[in-house]
Amino acid sequence: MAPRRILFLTQWFEPEPIMKGIGFARGLAEAGFEVEVATGFPNYPTGRLAPGYRLKPHASETMEGIQVHRLFLVPSHDASAVGRAANYLSFFLSALVFCLLRGRRYDAIYVYHPPITVGLAAGISGLVTRTPFVLDIQDLWPDSVMASGFSGAKKLGGILGRLCGFVYRRAALIIAQSRAMTDTLVARAVPAEKAVTIFNWADEDAARARGEYDVGRLAFEGRFNIVFGGNLGRVQDLETVVRATILAAREVPGIKLTLVGDGMERQRLAALIAEFGTEHLQLVEAVPRTQIGDIFAAADVLILHLLDDPLFAITIPSKVQFYLAMGRPILACVRGEAADIVTGAGAGMATAPQDVEAVAAAMVRMARLSPGQRARMGQLARAAYEADFSHAAAMAATTACLRRPELSK
């Protein structure tokens, strides 16, 4: 019998920024599944508990008709190995207890990874409850942990690799967010019939201008505006982008970089921008998802940048889909599949990451395109999104997976 009752198990959920949040849960419900969510108390990306929440062993709320169970965790999101471990392990224990006590109520569990400890909770509890689970891999572990730079990461690589192997074996099905990631999993002994690629989508309601944000306060007028919006973390290495902007401004004086968001690198970026001055650079506080589309729509180019690490050559950051959906030209400072998507669609340009001169040169090339050429890139970006990355297409593929016989108890 195909599963009907689904538990969506994820450490992150609204109001935290997450690729698959309430829109995903609602999509499953609209497809006919009975869905509940088990997640933590929101604290990402700042490491501070979101306003309106108070830590408890368990709390319940309803979001857009979906029951959401909040499970205890230790709020933390910094470079400390101790803090990060406490954050992951506390939610692991809470999720394990929850699944052991309630797991039999569900026909299947849909696990959002990272961290792998969420999948570990489903895997261990399933030995008792016999509830099958799907593992949705957004970041490949231990690779992404090794690339994160927080203290103690390298020492954990071997342990995390073994944990991943256990979770992969226990999962009934594994969904990866890129073709290259699926190929890597198969190379790591995941059976090919067990691995599926389903591309992520954008928050389609947020990926448009809504007129809720006063873009005039950003002083875009008369500038060639390059905008980054999202997590200001180490893996984004936005120092390279800041330094590239200063270099590019020597040839195109009107260039201006706007960084919008929050994260563990925010203070360091603020100090760097203060050092260079603010004529070509500005750092803007994070805005609600309903307002970021106003800022992106006013940009001449949307930029993304990731560390030059083999991991990111097989990863498609969610920013790619959001930028495509915005229908704006894209400068992709990444290698691999994400860069190929942008250039293959004609939606923008790609260049080597962590190379200040290369990024600066790409900025200059984008600035020197005609308005018509950039408009065409934006049109092609939106067309690529509609063809390959829409929410409807991804939900259809996901619900088909959830109806596969191996997910029946």
Coordinates of C-alpha atoms in Angstrom, one line a residue:
M1 CA 0.0 0.0 0.0
A2 CA 1.4 3.4 -1.0
P3 CA 2.2 5.7 2.0
R4 CA -0.3 8.3 2.9
R5 CA 0.9 9.6 6.3
I6 CA 4.2 11.4 5.9
L7 CA 6.5 12.9 8.6
F8 CA 8.7 15.6 7.2
L9 CA 11.7 15.5 9.5
T10 CA 14.1 18.5 9.3
Q11 CA 16.2 20.4 11.7
W12 CA 15.4 23.7 9.8
F13 CA 12.0 25.1 9.1
E14 CA 10.2 28.5 8.8
P15 CA 10.9 31.1 9.9
E16 CA 14.4 29.9 9.2
P17 CA 15.4 30.2 5.5
I18 CA 15.2 26.7 4.1
M19 CA 14.9 25.3 0.6
K20 CA 12.1 22.9 1.4
G21 CA 9.9 24.4 4.1
I22 CA 6.2 25.0 4.4
G23 CA 5.7 25.3 0.7
F24 CA 7.1 21.7 0.3
A25 CA 4.9 20.4 3.1
R26 CA 1.9 22.1 1.7
G27 CA 2.7 20.7 -1.7
L28 CA 2.7 17.1 -0.3
A29 CA -0.6 17.8 1.4
E30 CA -2.1 19.1 -1.9
A31 CA -1.0 15.9 -3.5
G32 CA -3.1 13.9 -1.1
F33 CA -0.6 13.0 1.7
E34 CA -1.3 13.6 5.4
V35 CA 1.7 15.6 6.4
E36 CA 3.2 16.6 9.8
V37 CA 6.5 18.3 10.4
A38 CA 9.0 17.6 13.1
T39 CA 11.7 20.3 13.4
G40 CA 13.8 22.4 15.8
F41 CA 13.1 25.7 17.5
P42 CA 14.2 28.3 14.9
N43 CA 17.7 29.8 15.4
Y44 CA 19.4 29.7 12.0
P45 CA 21.4 31.6 10.7
T46 CA 22.1 33.8 13.7
G47 CA 22.3 31.1 16.4
R48 CA 19.8 33.1 18.4
L49 CA 16.3 31.9 19.0
A50 CA 13.7 33.6 16.7
P51 CA 11.4 36.1 18.3
G52 CA 8.2 34.6 19.7
Y53 CA 9.8 31.2 20.5
R54 CA 10.8 29.8 23.9
L55 CA 12.8 26.5 24.3
K56 CA 10.8 23.6 25.5
P57 CA 11.1 19.8 25.2
H58 CA 8.3 19.9 22.7
A59 CA 5.8 22.5 21.3
S60 CA 3.3 22.3 18.5
E61 CA 1.9 24.9 16.1
T62 CA -0.1 25.0 12.9
M63 CA 1.4 26.7 9.8
E64 CA -0.9 27.0 6.8
G65 CA -2.9 23.9 7.9
I66 CA 0.2 21.8 8.6
Q67 CA 0.9 20.6 12.1
V68 CA 4.5 21.5 13.1
H69 CA 6.2 19.8 16.1
R70 CA 9.0 21.9 17.6
L71 CA 11.7 19.7 19.3
F72 CA 14.3 20.9 21.7
L73 CA 17.8 21.8 20.5
V74 CA 20.7 23.9 21.7
P75 CA 20.7 27.1 19.6
S76 CA 24.0 27.8 17.9
H77 CA 25.5 28.7 14.6
D78 CA 29.1 29.8 14.8
A79 CA 32.6 28.5 14.0
S80 CA 32.8 26.7 17.4
A81 CA 33.0 22.9 17.1
V82 CA 31.5 22.6 20.5
G83 CA 28.5 24.9 19.8
R84 CA 27.8 23.3 16.4
A85 CA 28.1 19.8 17.8
A86 CA 25.7 20.7 20.7
N87 CA 23.2 22.1 18.1
Y88 CA 23.3 19.0 15.9
L89 CA 23.4 16.4 18.7
S90 CA 20.7 17.9 20.8
F91 CA 18.3 17.9 17.8
F92 CA 19.4 14.3 16.9
L93 CA 18.4 13.1 20.4
S94 CA 15.1 15.0 20.3
A95 CA 14.3 13.6 16.8
L96 CA 15.3 10.1 17.8
V97 CA 13.0 10.1 20.9
F98 CA 10.2 11.7 18.8
C99 CA 10.5 9.0 16.0
L100 CA 10.7 6.2 18.5
L101 CA 7.6 7.3 20.3
R102 CA 5.6 8.4 17.3
G103 CA 7.2 6.8 14.2
R104 CA 4.6 4.0 13.8
R105 CA 2.0 6.7 13.2
Y106 CA 3.5 7.5 9.8
D107 CA 3.8 5.4 6.7
A108 CA 7.1 7.0 5.8
I109 CA 9.5 9.7 6.9
Y110 CA 10.9 12.3 4.5
V111 CA 14.3 13.4 5.9
Y112 CA 15.9 16.7 5.0
H113 CA 19.7 16.6 5.1
P114 CA 21.9 18.3 6.3
P115 CA 22.8 17.6 9.0
I116 CA 23.3 13.8 8.6
T117 CA 22.3 13.4 12.3
V118 CA 18.6 13.9 11.2
G119 CA 18.9 10.9 8.9
L120 CA 20.7 9.0 11.7
A121 CA 17.7 9.5 14.0
A122 CA 15.3 8.1 11.3
G123 CA 17.7 5.3 10.5
I124 CA 18.1 4.2 14.1
S125 CA 14.4 4.6 15.1
G126 CA 13.4 2.7 12.0
L127 CA 15.2 -0.4 13.3
V128 CA 12.4 -0.4 16.0
T129 CA 9.4 1.1 14.2
R130 CA 10.1 -0.3 10.7
T131 CA 9.1 3.0 9.3
P132 CA 10.9 3.6 5.9
F133 CA 12.5 6.9 5.1
V134 CA 13.6 9.0 2.1
L135 CA 16.8 10.9 2.5
D136 CA 16.8 14.3 0.7
I137 CA 20.5 15.4 0.3
Q138 CA 21.0 19.1 -0.1
D139 CA 24.7 19.2 0.9
L140 CA 27.0 16.2 0.6
W141 CA 28.5 15.1 3.9
P142 CA 31.3 14.8 5.1
D143 CA 32.5 16.9 2.2
S144 CA 30.5 20.1 3.1
V145 CA 31.6 19.9 6.7
M146 CA 35.2 19.6 5.7
A147 CA 34.7 22.7 3.5
S148 CA 32.9 24.7 6.1
G149 CA 36.0 25.8 8.0
F150 CA 34.6 25.5 11.5
S151 CA 37.2 24.2 14.1
G152 CA 37.5 20.5 14.4
A153 CA 35.8 19.7 11.0
K154 CA 38.7 17.7 9.6
K155 CA 38.9 15.5 12.6
L156 CA 35.3 14.5 12.1
G157 CA 35.6 13.5 8.5
G158 CA 36.1 9.8 9.0
I159 CA 33.4 9.5 11.7
L160 CA 30.9 11.4 9.6
G161 CA 31.7 9.3 6.5
R162 CA 30.8 6.1 8.4
L163 CA 27.6 7.7 9.7
C164 CA 26.6 8.7 6.2
G165 CA 27.3 5.2 5.0
F166 CA 24.9 3.8 7.7
V167 CA 22.2 6.3 6.8
Y168 CA 22.5 5.6 3.1
R169 CA 22.1 1.9 3.6
R170 CA 19.1 2.4 5.9
A171 CA 17.3 4.8 3.5
A172 CA 14.7 3.3 1.2
L173 CA 15.4 6.0 -1.4
I174 CA 17.9 8.9 -1.7
I175 CA 17.1 12.1 -3.5
A176 CA 20.0 14.4 -4.6
Q177 CA 19.6 18.0 -5.8
S178 CA 22.0 17.7 -8.7
R179 CA 23.0 15.1 -11.3
A180 CA 26.7 15.3 -10.3
M181 CA 25.7 14.7 -6.7
T182 CA 23.7 11.6 -7.7
D183 CA 26.7 10.3 -9.7
T184 CA 29.0 10.8 -6.7
L185 CA 26.6 8.9 -4.4
V186 CA 26.5 6.0 -6.8
A187 CA 30.3 6.1 -6.9
R188 CA 30.2 5.7 -3.1
A189 CA 28.3 2.5 -3.4
V190 CA 24.7 3.7 -3.3
P191 CA 22.8 1.5 -5.6
A192 CA 21.8 3.4 -8.8
E193 CA 18.2 2.3 -8.5
K194 CA 18.1 3.9 -5.1
A195 CA 19.4 7.3 -6.1
V196 CA 17.2 9.9 -7.8
T197 CA 17.9 13.5 -9.0
I198 CA 15.2 16.1 -8.3
F199 CA 16.3 19.7 -8.9
N200 CA 15.3 22.3 -6.3
W201 CA 13.0 25.2 -7.1
A202 CA 12.7 28.8 -6.0
D203 CA 10.3 30.4 -3.6
E204 CA 8.2 31.5 -6.6
D205 CA 6.0 33.9 -4.7
A206 CA 9.1 35.7 -3.3
A207 CA 11.0 35.7 -6.6
R208 CA 9.2 38.7 -8.0
A209 CA 8.9 42.4 -7.3
R210 CA 6.1 43.1 -4.9
G211 CA 6.6 46.8 -4.1
E212 CA 7.0 46.1 -0.3
Y213 CA 10.6 47.4 0.0
D214 CA 11.8 51.0 -0.7
V215 CA 14.6 50.3 -3.1
G216 CA 15.3 54.1 -3.2
R217 CA 17.1 53.8 0.1
L218 CA 19.8 51.7 -1.6
A219 CA 20.9 54.5 -3.8
F220 CA 21.0 52.4 -7.0
E221 CA 20.3 55.3 -9.3
G222 CA 23.1 56.0 -11.7
R223 CA 25.0 52.9 -10.7
F224 CA 25.7 49.5 -12.3
N225 CA 24.3 47.4 -9.5
I226 CA 25.6 44.0 -8.7
V227 CA 23.6 42.4 -5.9
F228 CA 24.2 39.3 -3.6
G229 CA 21.4 38.3 -1.3
G230 CA 21.5 35.4 1.3
N231 CA 23.7 33.8 3.9
L232 CA 26.9 35.7 4.6
G233 CA 29.0 32.7 5.5
R234 CA 32.4 31.3 5.0
V235 CA 31.6 29.1 2.1
Q236 CA 30.3 32.1 0.1
D237 CA 33.8 33.8 0.5
L238 CA 32.3 37.2 -0.2
E239 CA 35.6 38.9 0.6
T240 CA 36.7 37.9 -2.9
V241 CA 33.6 39.6 -4.4
V242 CA 34.2 42.7 -2.3
R243 CA 37.8 43.0 -3.4
A244 CA 36.9 42.2 -7.0
T245 CA 34.4 45.1 -7.0
I246 CA 37.1 47.6 -5.9
L247 CA 39.3 46.3 -8.7
A248 CA 36.5 46.4 -11.3
A249 CA 35.6 50.0 -10.3
R250 CA 38.9 51.2 -11.7
E251 CA 37.6 50.4 -15.1
V252 CA 33.9 50.9 -14.5
P253 CA 33.6 53.7 -11.9
G254 CA 29.8 53.3 -11.6
I255 CA 30.0 49.7 -10.3
K256 CA 28.3 49.1 -7.0
L257 CA 28.1 45.9 -5.0
T258 CA 25.2 45.4 -2.5
L259 CA 25.3 42.5 -0.1
V260 CA 22.0 41.7 1.6
G261 CA 21.8 39.3 4.4
D262 CA 23.1 38.0 7.7
G263 CA 25.5 35.2 8.8
M264 CA 28.7 34.5 10.6
E265 CA 30.9 36.6 8.3
R266 CA 28.8 39.7 8.5
Q267 CA 30.9 41.6 11.0
R268 CA 34.1 40.8 9.1
L269 CA 32.6 41.9 5.8
A270 CA 31.3 45.1 7.5
A271 CA 34.9 45.9 8.7
L272 CA 36.3 45.2 5.2
I273 CA 33.7 47.5 3.6
A274 CA 34.5 50.2 6.1
E275 CA 38.2 49.9 5.2
F276 CA 37.5 50.4 1.5
G277 CA 34.8 53.0 1.9
T278 CA 31.2 52.8 0.8
E279 CA 31.1 54.4 -2.7
H280 CA 31.2 51.1 -4.4
L281 CA 30.1 48.8 -1.6
Q282 CA 27.2 48.5 0.8
L283 CA 26.0 46.0 3.3
V284 CA 22.3 45.8 3.9
E285 CA 20.5 44.0 6.8
A286 CA 18.6 40.9 5.9
V287 CA 15.1 41.5 4.7
P288 CA 12.0 39.3 4.7
R289 CA 11.6 36.9 1.8
T290 CA 8.7 38.9 0.6
Q291 CA 10.9 41.9 0.1
I292 CA 14.1 40.4 -1.4
G293 CA 12.5 40.2 -4.8
D294 CA 12.1 44.0 -4.9
I295 CA 15.9 44.4 -4.4
F296 CA 16.8 41.7 -6.9
A297 CA 14.4 43.1 -9.5
A298 CA 16.2 46.4 -9.3
A299 CA 19.7 44.9 -9.8
D300 CA 21.6 44.9 -13.1
V301 CA 23.3 41.6 -12.2
L302 CA 22.8 39.0 -9.5
I303 CA 26.0 37.4 -8.3
L304 CA 26.8 34.1 -6.5
H305 CA 30.1 33.0 -5.2
L306 CA 31.3 29.8 -3.5
L307 CA 34.7 28.5 -2.3
D308 CA 36.8 26.8 -5.0
D309 CA 36.2 23.4 -3.5
P310 CA 35.4 20.1 -5.4
L311 CA 32.2 19.8 -3.4
F312 CA 30.7 22.9 -4.9
A313 CA 31.3 21.6 -8.4
I314 CA 28.6 19.0 -7.8
T315 CA 26.2 21.2 -5.8
I316 CA 23.6 23.5 -7.2
P317 CA 23.1 26.3 -4.5
S318 CA 19.4 27.2 -4.2
K319 CA 20.4 30.8 -5.1
V320 CA 20.8 29.6 -8.7
Q321 CA 17.1 28.7 -9.0
F322 CA 16.0 31.9 -7.2
Y323 CA 18.1 34.0 -9.5
L324 CA 16.8 32.2 -12.6
A325 CA 13.3 32.7 -11.4
M326 CA 13.9 36.4 -10.9
G327 CA 14.7 36.7 -14.6
R328 CA 17.9 38.8 -14.0
P329 CA 21.4 38.3 -15.6
I330 CA 23.6 36.1 -13.4
L331 CA 27.3 36.2 -12.7
A332 CA 28.1 32.7 -11.3
C333 CA 31.5 32.6 -9.6
V334 CA 31.4 28.8 -9.2
R335 CA 32.6 25.7 -11.0
G336 CA 30.7 22.7 -12.2
E337 CA 27.0 22.0 -12.6
A338 CA 25.8 25.4 -11.3
A339 CA 28.0 27.3 -13.7
D340 CA 26.9 25.0 -16.6
I341 CA 23.3 25.7 -15.9
V342 CA 23.8 29.5 -16.0
T343 CA 25.9 29.5 -19.2
G344 CA 24.0 26.7 -20.9
A345 CA 20.8 28.7 -20.6
G346 CA 22.4 31.9 -21.8
A347 CA 21.4 33.4 -18.5
G348 CA 24.7 35.1 -17.7
M349 CA 28.4 34.5 -17.3
A350 CA 30.5 32.2 -15.2
T351 CA 34.0 32.7 -13.9
A352 CA 36.5 31.0 -11.6
P353 CA 35.8 31.5 -7.9
Q354 CA 38.3 32.8 -5.3
D355 CA 40.1 34.7 -8.1
V356 CA 39.8 38.4 -7.5
E357 CA 41.1 39.4 -10.9
A358 CA 38.9 36.9 -12.8
V359 CA 35.8 38.0 -10.9
A360 CA 36.6 41.6 -11.5
A361 CA 37.1 41.0 -15.2
A362 CA 33.7 39.2 -15.4
M363 CA 32.0 42.2 -13.6
V364 CA 33.5 44.5 -16.2
R365 CA 32.3 42.4 -19.1
M366 CA 28.8 42.3 -17.6
A367 CA 28.8 46.1 -17.2
R368 CA 29.9 46.6 -20.8
L369 CA 27.1 44.6 -22.3
S370 CA 24.3 46.6 -23.8
P371 CA 21.0 46.9 -21.9
G372 CA 19.4 44.8 -24.6
Q373 CA 22.0 42.0 -24.1
R374 CA 21.4 41.9 -20.4
A375 CA 17.6 42.0 -20.9
R376 CA 17.9 38.9 -23.1
M377 CA 20.0 37.1 -20.5
G378 CA 17.2 37.8 -18.0
Q379 CA 14.6 36.4 -20.3
L380 CA 16.6 33.3 -20.9
A381 CA 17.1 32.9 -17.2
R382 CA 13.3 32.9 -16.5
A383 CA 12.7 30.5 -19.5
A384 CA 15.3 28.0 -18.1
Y385 CA 13.6 28.1 -14.7
E386 CA 10.2 27.4 -16.1
A387 CA 11.5 24.6 -18.2
D388 CA 13.6 22.7 -15.7
F389 CA 13.4 24.0 -12.1
S390 CA 9.8 24.8 -11.3
H391 CA 8.0 23.9 -8.1
A392 CA 5.3 22.0 -10.0
A393 CA 7.9 19.7 -11.8
A394 CA 9.8 19.0 -8.6
M395 CA 6.7 18.2 -6.6
A396 CA 5.4 15.8 -9.3
A397 CA 8.7 14.0 -9.2
T398 CA 8.8 13.9 -5.4
T399 CA 5.2 12.6 -5.0
A400 CA 6.0 9.9 -7.6
C401 CA 9.0 8.8 -5.4
L402 CA 6.8 8.7 -2.3
R403 CA 4.4 6.4 -4.0
R404 CA 7.1 3.8 -4.9
P405 CA 6.5 0.4 -3.4
E406 CA 9.8 0.3 -1.4
L407 CA 8.2 3.1 0.8
S408 CA 5.3 0.9 1.9
K409 CA 5.5 -0.7 5.3

